[in-house]
Coordinates of C-alpha atoms in Angstrom, one line a residue:
M1 CA 0.0 0.0 0.0
I2 CA 1.3 3.4 -1.0
V3 CA 0.1 6.6 0.7
Y4 CA 1.2 9.0 -2.0
E5 CA 2.3 8.4 -5.6
A6 CA 3.0 10.7 -8.5
T7 CA 5.4 11.3 -11.3
K8 CA 8.5 13.3 -10.5
S9 CA 7.0 16.4 -12.2
E10 CA 3.8 16.0 -10.2
F11 CA 5.8 15.6 -7.0
L12 CA 7.8 18.8 -7.7
N13 CA 4.6 20.7 -8.5
D14 CA 3.0 19.5 -5.3
V15 CA 6.0 20.6 -3.2
F16 CA 6.3 24.0 -5.0
H17 CA 2.6 24.8 -4.4
D18 CA 2.7 23.6 -0.8
E19 CA 0.2 20.9 -1.4
L20 CA 2.3 17.8 -0.8
V21 CA 1.9 17.4 2.9
N22 CA -1.8 18.0 2.7
N23 CA -2.1 15.3 0.1
I24 CA 0.0 12.9 2.2
C25 CA -2.1 13.6 5.3
R26 CA -5.3 13.1 3.5
N27 CA -4.3 9.8 2.0
Y28 CA -2.6 8.6 5.2
N29 CA -5.8 9.2 7.2
A30 CA -7.8 7.3 4.7
K31 CA -5.5 4.4 4.3
I32 CA -3.6 3.9 7.6
G33 CA -5.0 6.0 10.4
R34 CA -4.2 9.0 12.6
I35 CA -1.1 11.0 12.0
N36 CA 1.1 12.3 14.8
E37 CA 2.7 15.7 14.8
R38 CA 6.2 14.4 14.5
E39 CA 5.4 12.6 11.2
V40 CA 3.9 15.7 9.7
R41 CA 7.0 17.8 10.7
A42 CA 9.3 15.1 9.2
W43 CA 7.4 15.0 5.9
D44 CA 7.4 18.8 5.7
N45 CA 11.1 19.0 6.4
S46 CA 12.4 16.0 4.4
M47 CA 10.4 16.6 1.2
Q48 CA 11.9 20.0 0.8
Y49 CA 15.3 18.2 0.6
M50 CA 14.0 15.6 -1.8
Y51 CA 12.5 18.5 -3.9
R52 CA 16.1 19.9 -4.3
V53 CA 17.6 16.5 -5.0
L54 CA 15.0 15.7 -7.8
S55 CA 15.2 19.1 -9.4
D56 CA 17.5 17.9 -12.1
H57 CA 16.5 17.6 -15.7
E58 CA 18.5 14.4 -16.1
I59 CA 16.2 12.6 -13.7
P60 CA 13.2 11.8 -16.0
A61 CA 10.1 13.8 -15.4
D62 CA 7.9 10.7 -15.8
A63 CA 9.9 8.7 -13.2
G64 CA 7.6 7.4 -10.5
V65 CA 7.6 8.8 -6.9
A66 CA 6.0 7.0 -4.0
I67 CA 5.9 8.2 -0.3
E68 CA 5.2 5.9 2.6
F69 CA 5.0 2.4 1.0
K70 CA 3.7 -0.1 3.6
I71 CA 5.6 -3.4 3.4
P72 CA 3.2 -6.4 3.3
Y73 CA 2.6 -8.3 6.5
T74 CA 4.4 -5.6 8.6
S75 CA 3.6 -2.3 10.1
K76 CA 6.7 -0.8 8.6
R77 CA 6.7 1.8 5.8
V78 CA 9.4 2.8 3.3
D79 CA 9.9 6.6 3.3
F80 CA 10.6 7.3 -0.4
L81 CA 10.7 5.3 -3.7
I82 CA 11.7 6.4 -7.2
S83 CA 10.9 4.1 -10.1
G84 CA 12.1 3.9 -13.7
K85 CA 14.5 2.0 -15.9
Q86 CA 18.3 1.5 -16.1
G87 CA 18.6 0.6 -19.8
E88 CA 16.2 -2.3 -20.1
K89 CA 16.2 -3.2 -16.4
N90 CA 13.3 -2.2 -14.2
S91 CA 14.6 -0.2 -11.2
V92 CA 13.3 1.2 -7.9
V93 CA 15.5 3.3 -5.7
I94 CA 14.5 3.1 -2.0
I95 CA 15.4 6.0 0.2
E96 CA 15.3 5.9 4.0
L97 CA 15.0 9.5 5.2
K98 CA 16.3 10.5 8.7
Q99 CA 16.2 13.7 10.7
W100 CA 19.1 12.7 12.8
K101 CA 21.9 15.1 13.7
S102 CA 24.3 12.8 15.6
V103 CA 24.9 9.2 16.4
E104 CA 27.1 7.1 18.6
K105 CA 28.8 3.9 17.4
I106 CA 27.9 0.7 19.2
S107 CA 30.5 -2.0 19.3
G108 CA 29.7 -5.7 19.8
K109 CA 26.2 -5.4 18.2
E110 CA 25.8 -5.8 14.5
A111 CA 24.3 -2.8 12.7
I112 CA 23.2 -1.0 15.9
V113 CA 23.8 2.7 16.6
K114 CA 22.6 5.1 19.3
T115 CA 20.8 8.3 18.5
V116 CA 18.1 10.7 19.8
I117 CA 14.6 9.7 18.8
N118 CA 11.6 11.5 20.3
R119 CA 14.0 13.3 22.7
N120 CA 15.3 10.1 24.1
L121 CA 18.8 8.6 23.5
V122 CA 18.1 5.1 22.2
E123 CA 19.7 2.2 20.4
T124 CA 18.3 1.5 16.9
T125 CA 19.3 0.0 13.6
H126 CA 21.9 1.8 11.3
P127 CA 20.0 3.6 8.5
S128 CA 21.8 1.5 5.9
Y129 CA 20.7 -1.7 7.6
Q130 CA 17.2 -0.4 7.8
A131 CA 17.0 0.5 4.1
W132 CA 18.6 -2.9 3.1
S133 CA 16.2 -4.8 5.3
Y134 CA 13.2 -3.0 3.9
A135 CA 14.4 -3.8 0.3
S136 CA 14.9 -7.5 1.3
L137 CA 11.3 -7.7 2.7
I138 CA 9.8 -6.2 -0.4
K139 CA 11.7 -8.7 -2.5
D140 CA 10.6 -11.6 -0.2
Y141 CA 6.9 -10.8 -0.3
N142 CA 6.1 -9.2 -3.7
E143 CA 5.7 -11.6 -6.6
N144 CA 6.0 -8.9 -9.2
A145 CA 9.3 -7.7 -7.7
Q146 CA 10.6 -11.2 -8.4
N147 CA 8.8 -12.2 -11.7
D148 CA 9.3 -8.9 -13.4
E149 CA 12.9 -8.7 -12.1
I150 CA 12.4 -5.3 -10.5
H151 CA 15.9 -4.4 -9.2
L152 CA 15.8 -2.6 -5.8
Y153 CA 18.5 -0.2 -4.8
P154 CA 18.3 1.0 -1.2
C155 CA 20.1 3.9 0.4
A156 CA 19.7 6.4 3.3
Y157 CA 19.6 10.2 3.3
L158 CA 20.4 12.0 6.6
H159 CA 20.0 15.6 5.4
N160 CA 20.6 17.1 8.8
Y161 CA 23.7 15.1 9.7
I162 CA 27.0 16.9 9.3
Y163 CA 29.9 14.6 8.3
Q164 CA 32.7 14.4 11.0
G165 CA 35.5 13.2 8.8
D166 CA 37.4 10.0 8.9
Y167 CA 36.3 9.1 12.4
D168 CA 32.6 9.7 11.9
P169 CA 30.8 7.0 13.9
L170 CA 28.0 6.7 11.3
T171 CA 30.4 5.5 8.6
D172 CA 32.7 3.5 10.9
K173 CA 34.1 0.3 9.4
V174 CA 31.9 -1.8 11.7
Y175 CA 29.0 -0.8 9.5
R176 CA 30.9 -1.2 6.2
Y177 CA 29.0 -4.3 5.0
Y178 CA 25.5 -2.6 5.2
I179 CA 26.8 0.7 3.9
E180 CA 28.0 -1.2 0.8
Q181 CA 24.5 -2.7 0.5
A182 CA 22.8 0.6 1.0
P183 CA 25.0 3.8 0.8
V184 CA 24.3 6.6 3.3
F185 CA 24.2 10.2 2.1
L186 CA 24.6 13.1 4.6
K187 CA 24.1 16.9 4.7
G188 CA 25.9 18.5 1.8
Q189 CA 25.8 15.3 -0.3
A190 CA 22.7 16.0 -2.3
K191 CA 24.7 15.8 -5.5
Q192 CA 26.0 12.3 -4.6
L193 CA 22.5 11.1 -3.8
R194 CA 21.3 12.7 -7.1
D195 CA 24.1 10.8 -9.0
F196 CA 23.0 7.6 -7.2
I197 CA 19.4 8.0 -8.4
K198 CA 20.5 8.9 -12.0
K199 CA 22.7 5.8 -12.2
Y200 CA 19.6 3.5 -11.8
I201 CA 16.8 5.8 -13.0
Q202 CA 17.9 6.6 -16.6
Y203 CA 14.4 6.5 -18.1
G204 CA 11.0 7.1 -16.7
D205 CA 8.3 4.4 -16.4
N206 CA 5.3 6.6 -15.6
K207 CA 4.9 4.8 -12.2
E208 CA 4.7 1.4 -13.9
N209 CA 7.1 -0.3 -11.5
L210 CA 5.3 1.4 -8.5
Y211 CA 2.1 0.0 -9.8
K212 CA 3.6 -3.5 -10.0
I213 CA 4.9 -3.3 -6.4
E214 CA 1.6 -1.8 -5.1
N215 CA -0.6 -4.4 -6.9
G216 CA 1.7 -7.4 -7.0
R217 CA 0.3 -10.6 -5.6
I218 CA 1.7 -11.1 -2.1
R219 CA 3.5 -14.4 -1.7
P220 CA 2.4 -16.5 1.3
S221 CA 4.3 -15.2 4.3
K222 CA 7.1 -17.4 5.6
S223 CA 5.5 -19.3 8.4
L224 CA 7.7 -19.8 11.4
Q225 CA 6.9 -23.5 11.7
D226 CA 7.7 -24.0 8.0
S227 CA 11.1 -22.3 8.2
L228 CA 12.5 -23.9 11.3
N229 CA 14.5 -26.7 9.5
S230 CA 16.3 -24.2 7.3
M231 CA 17.0 -21.9 10.3
L232 CA 18.6 -24.6 12.4
K233 CA 20.8 -25.5 9.4
G234 CA 22.1 -21.9 9.5
N235 CA 20.0 -20.3 6.8
P236 CA 18.7 -16.8 7.5
E237 CA 14.9 -17.3 6.9
F238 CA 13.6 -14.1 8.4
V239 CA 15.2 -10.7 8.0
M240 CA 14.8 -8.9 11.3
I241 CA 13.9 -5.2 11.1
D242 CA 14.1 -2.3 13.4
D243 CA 13.2 -3.2 17.1
Q244 CA 13.5 -6.9 16.3
K245 CA 17.1 -6.4 15.2
V246 CA 17.9 -4.2 18.2
I247 CA 16.5 -6.7 20.7
F248 CA 18.2 -9.6 19.0
E249 CA 21.6 -7.9 19.2
Q250 CA 21.0 -6.9 22.8
A251 CA 20.1 -10.5 23.7
I252 CA 23.3 -11.8 22.1
Y253 CA 25.3 -9.1 24.0
L254 CA 23.7 -10.0 27.3
A255 CA 24.3 -13.7 26.9
K256 CA 28.0 -13.1 26.2
E257 CA 28.1 -10.6 29.2
A258 CA 26.6 -13.3 31.5
L259 CA 29.4 -15.7 30.5
R260 CA 32.2 -13.0 30.6
T261 CA 31.4 -11.5 33.9
N262 CA 29.8 -14.5 35.6
T263 CA 26.8 -12.3 36.4
K264 CA 23.2 -13.4 35.7
Q265 CA 21.4 -11.4 33.0
V266 CA 17.6 -11.4 32.6
L267 CA 16.0 -9.8 29.6
V268 CA 12.2 -9.2 29.5
V269 CA 10.7 -8.6 26.0
T270 CA 7.1 -7.3 25.9
G271 CA 5.0 -7.3 22.8
G272 CA 1.4 -7.9 21.6
P273 CA 0.2 -10.6 19.2
G274 CA 2.1 -10.8 16.0
T275 CA 5.1 -8.7 17.0
G276 CA 7.5 -11.4 16.2
K277 CA 8.3 -12.8 19.6
S278 CA 8.4 -16.4 18.5
V279 CA 10.5 -15.5 15.4
L280 CA 13.0 -13.8 17.7
A281 CA 13.0 -16.7 20.1
I282 CA 13.9 -19.2 17.4
N283 CA 16.5 -16.9 15.8
L284 CA 18.1 -16.6 19.2
L285 CA 18.0 -20.4 19.8
V286 CA 19.8 -20.8 16.4
E287 CA 22.4 -18.1 17.0
L288 CA 23.3 -19.0 20.6
T289 CA 23.6 -22.6 19.7
K290 CA 25.8 -21.7 16.8
Q291 CA 28.0 -19.8 19.3
H292 CA 28.4 -23.0 21.3
M293 CA 26.2 -22.0 24.2
V294 CA 24.1 -24.6 26.0
C295 CA 20.5 -23.2 25.5
Q296 CA 16.9 -24.4 25.2
Y297 CA 13.6 -23.0 23.9
V298 CA 11.1 -23.1 26.7
T299 CA 7.3 -22.8 26.6
K300 CA 4.4 -24.0 28.7
N301 CA 2.1 -24.4 25.7
A302 CA 2.8 -27.8 24.1
A303 CA 1.2 -26.9 20.8
P304 CA 4.1 -24.9 19.3
R305 CA 6.7 -27.3 20.8
N306 CA 5.0 -30.3 19.2
I307 CA 4.7 -28.6 15.8
Y308 CA 8.3 -27.4 15.8
A309 CA 9.5 -30.8 16.9
T310 CA 7.5 -32.6 14.3
K311 CA 8.9 -30.4 11.5
L312 CA 12.5 -30.8 12.7
K313 CA 12.5 -34.5 13.3
R314 CA 12.4 -35.0 9.6
D315 CA 16.0 -33.8 9.4
F316 CA 17.4 -34.0 12.9
R317 CA 17.7 -36.8 15.5
K318 CA 14.9 -37.0 18.0
G319 CA 17.3 -36.7 20.9
V320 CA 18.7 -33.5 19.6
I321 CA 15.3 -31.9 19.1
D322 CA 13.9 -33.0 22.4
N323 CA 16.8 -31.4 24.1
L324 CA 16.2 -28.1 22.4
F325 CA 12.5 -27.7 23.1
K326 CA 11.3 -28.0 26.7
G327 CA 8.3 -27.5 28.8
S328 CA 8.3 -24.8 31.5
G329 CA 8.3 -27.3 34.3
S330 CA 11.6 -28.9 33.3
Y331 CA 13.8 -26.9 35.7
I332 CA 12.6 -28.0 39.1
D333 CA 15.8 -29.9 39.9
A334 CA 18.2 -28.0 37.7
S335 CA 21.4 -26.9 39.3
L336 CA 22.5 -23.3 39.5
D337 CA 23.6 -21.9 36.1
E338 CA 23.3 -25.3 34.5
F339 CA 22.4 -23.6 31.1
D340 CA 24.1 -20.7 29.3
A341 CA 20.7 -19.5 28.1
L342 CA 17.0 -20.3 28.4
I343 CA 14.7 -18.6 25.9
V344 CA 11.2 -18.5 27.3
D345 CA 8.4 -17.9 24.8
E346 CA 4.8 -17.2 25.9
A347 CA 6.1 -16.3 29.4
H348 CA 2.7 -15.1 30.4
R349 CA 1.6 -18.7 30.5
L350 CA 4.2 -19.8 33.1
N351 CA 2.7 -21.3 36.3
E352 CA 3.9 -21.1 39.9
K353 CA 3.9 -24.9 40.5
S354 CA 4.7 -27.6 38.0
G355 CA 3.4 -31.1 37.5
M356 CA 0.0 -32.6 36.6
F357 CA -1.3 -31.7 40.1
S358 CA 0.5 -28.4 40.4
N359 CA 2.4 -29.6 43.4
L360 CA 6.0 -29.7 42.2
G361 CA 8.7 -27.0 42.5
E362 CA 8.3 -23.5 43.9
N363 CA 7.9 -21.1 40.9
Q364 CA 8.7 -21.7 37.2
M365 CA 10.0 -18.2 36.7
K366 CA 12.3 -18.5 39.7
E367 CA 13.5 -22.0 38.6
I368 CA 14.3 -20.7 35.0
I369 CA 16.4 -17.8 36.3
H370 CA 18.1 -20.1 38.8
A371 CA 19.0 -22.6 36.1
S372 CA 20.4 -20.2 33.5
K373 CA 23.2 -17.6 33.3
F374 CA 21.1 -15.7 30.7
S375 CA 17.3 -15.9 30.6
I376 CA 15.0 -14.1 28.2
F377 CA 11.2 -13.9 28.7
F378 CA 8.9 -13.0 25.8
I379 CA 5.7 -11.8 27.5
D380 CA 2.3 -10.3 26.7
E381 CA 0.3 -10.1 30.0
R382 CA -2.9 -9.7 28.0
Q383 CA -2.6 -13.2 26.7
R384 CA -3.0 -14.9 30.2
V385 CA -5.9 -17.2 29.6
T386 CA -6.2 -19.5 32.7
L387 CA -6.3 -19.0 36.4
K388 CA -2.9 -20.8 36.6
D389 CA -1.2 -18.4 34.3
A390 CA 1.2 -16.6 36.7
G391 CA 3.8 -15.1 34.3
S392 CA 4.2 -11.4 35.0
I393 CA 6.8 -8.7 34.6
G394 CA 6.5 -8.0 38.3
E395 CA 7.3 -11.6 39.3
I396 CA 10.2 -11.8 36.9
K397 CA 11.6 -8.6 38.4
K398 CA 11.3 -9.9 41.9
F399 CA 13.1 -13.2 41.2
A400 CA 15.8 -11.4 39.1
S401 CA 16.5 -9.2 42.2
E402 CA 16.7 -12.3 44.5
F403 CA 19.4 -13.8 42.3
G404 CA 21.3 -10.5 41.9
A405 CA 20.7 -10.6 38.2
N406 CA 20.9 -7.5 35.9
L407 CA 17.5 -6.9 34.5
T408 CA 16.7 -5.3 31.1
I409 CA 13.2 -4.6 29.8
M410 CA 12.6 -4.0 26.1
N411 CA 9.5 -3.7 23.9
L412 CA 8.6 -5.1 20.5
E413 CA 6.2 -2.9 18.4
S414 CA 6.7 -4.1 14.8
Q415 CA 3.6 -5.8 13.6
F416 CA 3.8 -8.9 11.4
R417 CA 0.4 -10.4 11.8
C418 CA -3.1 -9.1 10.9
N419 CA -1.7 -7.8 7.6
G420 CA 0.8 -5.7 9.6
S421 CA -2.1 -3.6 11.0
D422 CA -1.3 -2.2 14.4
G423 CA -4.7 -0.6 14.0
Y424 CA -6.6 -3.9 14.1
L425 CA -4.9 -5.0 17.3
A426 CA -5.7 -1.8 19.0
W427 CA -9.2 -1.9 17.6
I428 CA -9.8 -5.4 18.9
D429 CA -8.7 -4.3 22.4
D430 CA -11.1 -1.4 22.2
V431 CA -14.0 -3.5 20.8
L432 CA -13.6 -6.2 23.4
Q433 CA -13.4 -3.4 26.0
I434 CA -10.1 -4.6 27.3
R435 CA -8.7 -1.1 27.2
E436 CA -9.6 2.2 25.5
T437 CA -7.4 2.9 22.5
A438 CA -6.9 5.7 20.0
N439 CA -8.1 3.2 17.4
A440 CA -11.7 3.0 18.5
D441 CA -13.0 3.4 15.0
F442 CA -10.2 2.5 12.7
I443 CA -8.7 -0.9 11.7
G444 CA -6.2 0.3 9.1
G445 CA -4.5 -1.6 6.4
Q446 CA -6.2 -4.3 4.4
Y447 CA -7.2 -6.8 7.0
D448 CA -10.1 -9.0 6.2
F449 CA -12.6 -8.9 9.1
R450 CA -16.1 -10.3 8.7
V451 CA -19.0 -11.2 11.0
F452 CA -21.1 -14.2 9.8
D453 CA -24.7 -14.7 10.7
N454 CA -24.5 -18.4 10.0
P455 CA -21.7 -20.6 11.3
N456 CA -22.0 -23.0 8.3
K457 CA -21.2 -20.1 6.0
L458 CA -18.1 -19.3 8.1
R459 CA -17.0 -22.9 8.0
E460 CA -17.5 -23.1 4.2
E461 CA -15.4 -19.9 3.7
I462 CA -12.5 -21.2 5.9
E463 CA -12.5 -24.6 4.2
N464 CA -12.3 -23.0 0.8
L465 CA -9.4 -20.8 1.9
N466 CA -7.7 -23.7 3.5
K467 CA -7.5 -25.5 0.1
V468 CA -4.8 -23.0 -1.0
N469 CA -2.1 -24.0 1.5
N470 CA -3.6 -25.7 4.5
K471 CA -3.2 -22.6 6.6
S472 CA -6.8 -21.7 7.6
R473 CA -8.5 -23.0 10.8
I474 CA -11.6 -22.7 12.9
V475 CA -11.3 -22.0 16.6
A476 CA -13.8 -21.6 19.3
G477 CA -14.3 -20.3 22.8
Y478 CA -14.6 -22.9 25.5
C479 CA -18.4 -23.1 25.8
W480 CA -18.8 -26.6 24.7
N481 CA -17.7 -29.7 26.5
W482 CA -14.7 -31.8 25.1
D483 CA -16.3 -35.1 25.9
K484 CA -13.9 -38.0 26.4
V485 CA -16.0 -40.3 24.3
G486 CA -15.3 -38.2 21.2
Q487 CA -11.7 -37.3 21.7
T488 CA -10.5 -39.7 19.1
N489 CA -13.6 -39.7 16.9
P490 CA -14.0 -37.0 14.3
D491 CA -17.6 -38.1 13.8
Y492 CA -18.5 -37.2 17.4
F493 CA -19.7 -33.6 17.5
D494 CA -18.9 -31.6 20.6
I495 CA -19.9 -28.1 19.3
V496 CA -23.6 -28.1 18.4
I497 CA -25.6 -25.0 17.4
P498 CA -29.1 -26.4 16.8
E499 CA -30.6 -23.2 15.3
F500 CA -28.3 -23.6 12.3
D501 CA -27.9 -27.4 12.3
F502 CA -24.2 -26.8 12.9
K503 CA -22.1 -29.6 14.3
M504 CA -18.4 -29.8 14.7
S505 CA -15.8 -31.8 16.6
W506 CA -13.2 -30.3 18.9
N507 CA -9.6 -31.0 17.8
L508 CA -8.8 -34.7 18.4
G509 CA -6.9 -35.8 21.4
N510 CA -4.8 -38.3 19.5
T511 CA -2.7 -35.7 17.7
A512 CA -0.4 -33.1 19.0
T513 CA -0.2 -31.2 15.7
W514 CA -3.7 -30.0 14.9
A515 CA -2.5 -26.7 13.5
I516 CA -0.7 -28.5 10.6
D517 CA -2.6 -31.8 10.2
E518 CA -4.0 -32.3 6.7
N519 CA -7.7 -32.7 7.7
S520 CA -7.9 -30.7 10.9
V521 CA -9.8 -27.8 9.2
K522 CA -12.8 -30.1 9.9
E523 CA -12.1 -29.8 13.7
A524 CA -12.3 -26.7 15.9
G525 CA -9.2 -25.7 17.8
C526 CA -9.3 -24.1 21.2
I527 CA -7.0 -21.5 22.9
H528 CA -4.6 -24.3 24.1
T529 CA -4.0 -25.7 20.6
C530 CA -3.5 -22.4 18.8
Q531 CA -1.9 -19.9 21.2
G532 CA 1.6 -19.1 20.0
L533 CA 0.8 -20.2 16.4
E534 CA -0.6 -18.4 13.4
F535 CA -2.7 -19.1 10.3
D536 CA -3.5 -17.2 7.1
Y537 CA -7.2 -17.0 8.1
V538 CA -8.9 -17.8 11.3
G539 CA -12.6 -18.4 11.9
V540 CA -13.7 -17.8 15.5
I541 CA -16.9 -19.1 17.1
I542 CA -17.9 -17.0 20.1
G543 CA -20.2 -18.7 22.5
D544 CA -22.4 -17.3 25.3
D545 CA -19.5 -16.6 27.6
L546 CA -19.1 -13.3 25.7
R547 CA -22.3 -11.2 25.1
Y548 CA -23.5 -7.7 24.5
E549 CA -25.9 -6.2 27.1
N550 CA -26.9 -2.6 27.9
G551 CA -24.2 -1.1 25.7
R552 CA -21.4 -3.2 27.2
V553 CA -19.5 -6.3 26.2
V554 CA -20.0 -8.6 29.2
T555 CA -18.5 -12.0 30.1
D556 CA -20.2 -14.9 31.8
Y557 CA -18.0 -17.6 33.3
T558 CA -21.0 -19.8 34.1
K559 CA -21.4 -20.5 30.3
R560 CA -18.0 -22.1 30.1
A561 CA -17.9 -25.8 29.6
K562 CA -17.6 -28.1 32.6
T563 CA -14.5 -29.7 30.9
D564 CA -12.8 -26.3 30.7
T565 CA -9.9 -26.4 33.2
S566 CA -8.8 -22.8 32.6
L567 CA -11.1 -21.6 35.3
K568 CA -10.5 -24.5 37.7
G569 CA -10.5 -23.3 41.2
L570 CA -12.7 -20.2 40.5
K571 CA -15.7 -21.4 42.6
K572 CA -13.5 -21.7 45.7
M573 CA -12.0 -18.3 44.9
I574 CA -15.4 -16.7 44.6
R575 CA -16.3 -17.9 48.1
E576 CA -13.1 -16.5 49.5
E577 CA -12.5 -13.3 47.4
P578 CA -15.5 -12.8 45.1
E579 CA -14.5 -9.4 43.7
K580 CA -11.0 -10.6 42.7
A581 CA -12.3 -13.9 41.3
L582 CA -14.9 -12.2 39.1
K583 CA -12.3 -9.7 37.8
L584 CA -9.9 -12.5 37.0
A585 CA -12.6 -14.6 35.2
D586 CA -13.6 -11.5 33.2
E587 CA -10.0 -10.9 32.1
I588 CA -9.4 -14.5 31.2
I589 CA -12.4 -14.7 28.9
R590 CA -11.6 -11.3 27.2
N591 CA -8.0 -12.3 26.8
T592 CA -9.0 -15.7 25.3
F593 CA -11.0 -14.0 22.5
R594 CA -8.4 -11.4 22.0
T595 CA -5.9 -14.2 21.4
L596 CA -8.2 -16.2 19.2
M597 CA -9.1 -13.2 17.1
T598 CA -5.4 -12.3 16.4
R599 CA -4.2 -15.7 15.1
G600 CA -4.9 -14.8 11.4
Q601 CA -2.3 -13.1 9.3
K602 CA -4.7 -12.1 6.5
G603 CA -8.1 -12.3 8.1
C604 CA -10.4 -13.1 11.0
F605 CA -14.0 -14.3 10.5
V606 CA -16.4 -14.4 13.5
F607 CA -19.7 -16.0 14.4
C608 CA -21.5 -15.1 17.7
T609 CA -24.2 -17.2 19.3
D610 CA -25.3 -13.9 20.9
K611 CA -27.0 -11.9 18.1
K612 CA -26.6 -8.6 19.9
L613 CA -22.8 -9.1 20.1
A614 CA -22.8 -9.9 16.4
A615 CA -24.7 -6.7 15.7
Y616 CA -22.3 -4.7 17.9
L617 CA -19.2 -6.1 16.1
K618 CA -20.8 -5.3 12.7
E619 CA -21.6 -1.8 13.8
R620 CA -18.1 -1.2 15.1
Y621 CA -16.6 -2.6 11.9
Q622 CA -18.8 -0.4 9.7
K623 CA -17.8 2.6 11.7
S624 CA -14.2 1.7 11.1
N625 CA -14.8 1.8 7.3
K626 CA -16.4 5.2 7.5
Y627 CA -13.4 6.8 9.2
E628 CA -13.0 10.3 7.8
T629 CA -9.9 12.5 7.5
N630 CA -9.2 14.2 10.8
E631 CA -9.5 17.9 10.3
F632 CA -7.4 18.6 13.3
F633 CA -4.4 17.3 11.5
M634 CA -5.2 19.4 8.4
S635 CA -5.2 22.6 10.6
M636 CA -2.2 21.4 12.5
V637 CA -0.3 21.0 9.2
A638 CA -1.2 24.6 8.3
E639 CA 0.0 25.8 11.7
E640 CA 3.3 23.9 11.4
K641 CA 3.9 25.5 8.0
E642 CA 3.5 29.0 9.5
K643 CA 6.3 28.1 12.0
Y644 CA 8.9 27.2 9.4

């Protein structure tokens, strides 16, 4: 998706007549969502520099210009693209624009620098790495960029940055590889940038290559479970961008520091659904193992472990795989610092006690920190979905302090699920009344959200989509019993909705790999079989435990199935602490549906047994489609222009 596109001559005309930023804001609001003041200032500033760079008759007037191209499946946007031809070759120059005035070199971390962003001194990726990684992602995802052999040439332009000579930290030799992949141009180097553009854009294409990138069929995203084999063989399957790369390098640094100084290091990484937590966890498992550290991937939820192990056992010995992927209760008897690194995914699902009867050990978080020199916890506290889920940042802090460990907390924001729409995730939180967000009435992006009046129609649509690549599934809230008699019988129907003659079996108990089994689209998954995993499309059946009454989304724990163990112990808690118990039950039910409704990369389809809830969801979605340009930002743009 491109926010603004034009020919070079149209772009120059828009800048000259002071219309460019207005046009960008208008399109941005319509296509993506609200704009913040910093972005408007950045556009107004940077586009004046690009106007000067492109004011050269040797750069074709009909070359294409695009501003703010959203990379598929991510929330990231490329600042500036110029399209044309180099001889017979299709070419697109990618320019990452920065307002930076200074940087600090960071040694020991690949492609990381320190600079001031939003008035804070932070670590971030080198501009050349950023431009290169964006180009790599476009090539990975866009079929036209591959089939039409569109050559991408990334670079970075820091128009406010004054070159400091031979010892400039920005161009230090530690960044040489990525600068060679994507040159960096500084203040006073507009001519060099212009020459770079002219080298690859010799003839105009009247935006043809931009059209191909904008409308090219998106290749199926690399699914984590499909790429594990290649990753463990040392092939880089996923290019990490921005905050992913920063956290990856910090984790490697802390793991080495723990060994070098013999001091425990604990890293907590927060991030919502689809922010790449599991991708980072597996990348770290690969890299730390490659560096001869004894490390394991840890998760309480068996579903992702089973799928990863099943995939990997095709090429690796069972013993090797079983030693890499462990359950969270594996460290009760571990000795102090037995492992170099423990990588804990879905840390919000950690329990206090371990074992079938929750009577073993003391606390899983404490045991993991005790057993490892370096531990990293990937956590989203809004994905706790049972009363036993005890993983929290507060508890991790407490135990890190007990062991005298150095604690670091970082946040993942990049969005790789829900078509890269941060807006959809915030919208879901607002719609389910988990928290008020700025995205009350805007989903953003091109995410496919639908509310079905008939569960049979939903199932039909999911089954049709699943024929493409076996990556669409139906899931349901836990309002129907999972009867023992049917746990190995696909013809036994647990989920029955008589009004529509709808019948469906829960996922079978004799398989640990429902998410990738060939015929499991005929079975409904639950929170325990899909948390931590992703699909292209997910169909969600919402039962009577979530309803809409008197203008509010309400939960009802009494409608949960008797076989649901996620609320086990609630009745006792209600007798002892009723207010706390009801609050916890409410959070668990809302978190469950938040998790289920964010499993789809491309779309989420919903059926509600409560007709009022269905009507509410439809109304909220229709509102999101009617989102209009925010006039505040239009007036704010005018005010900003008066200042400069």
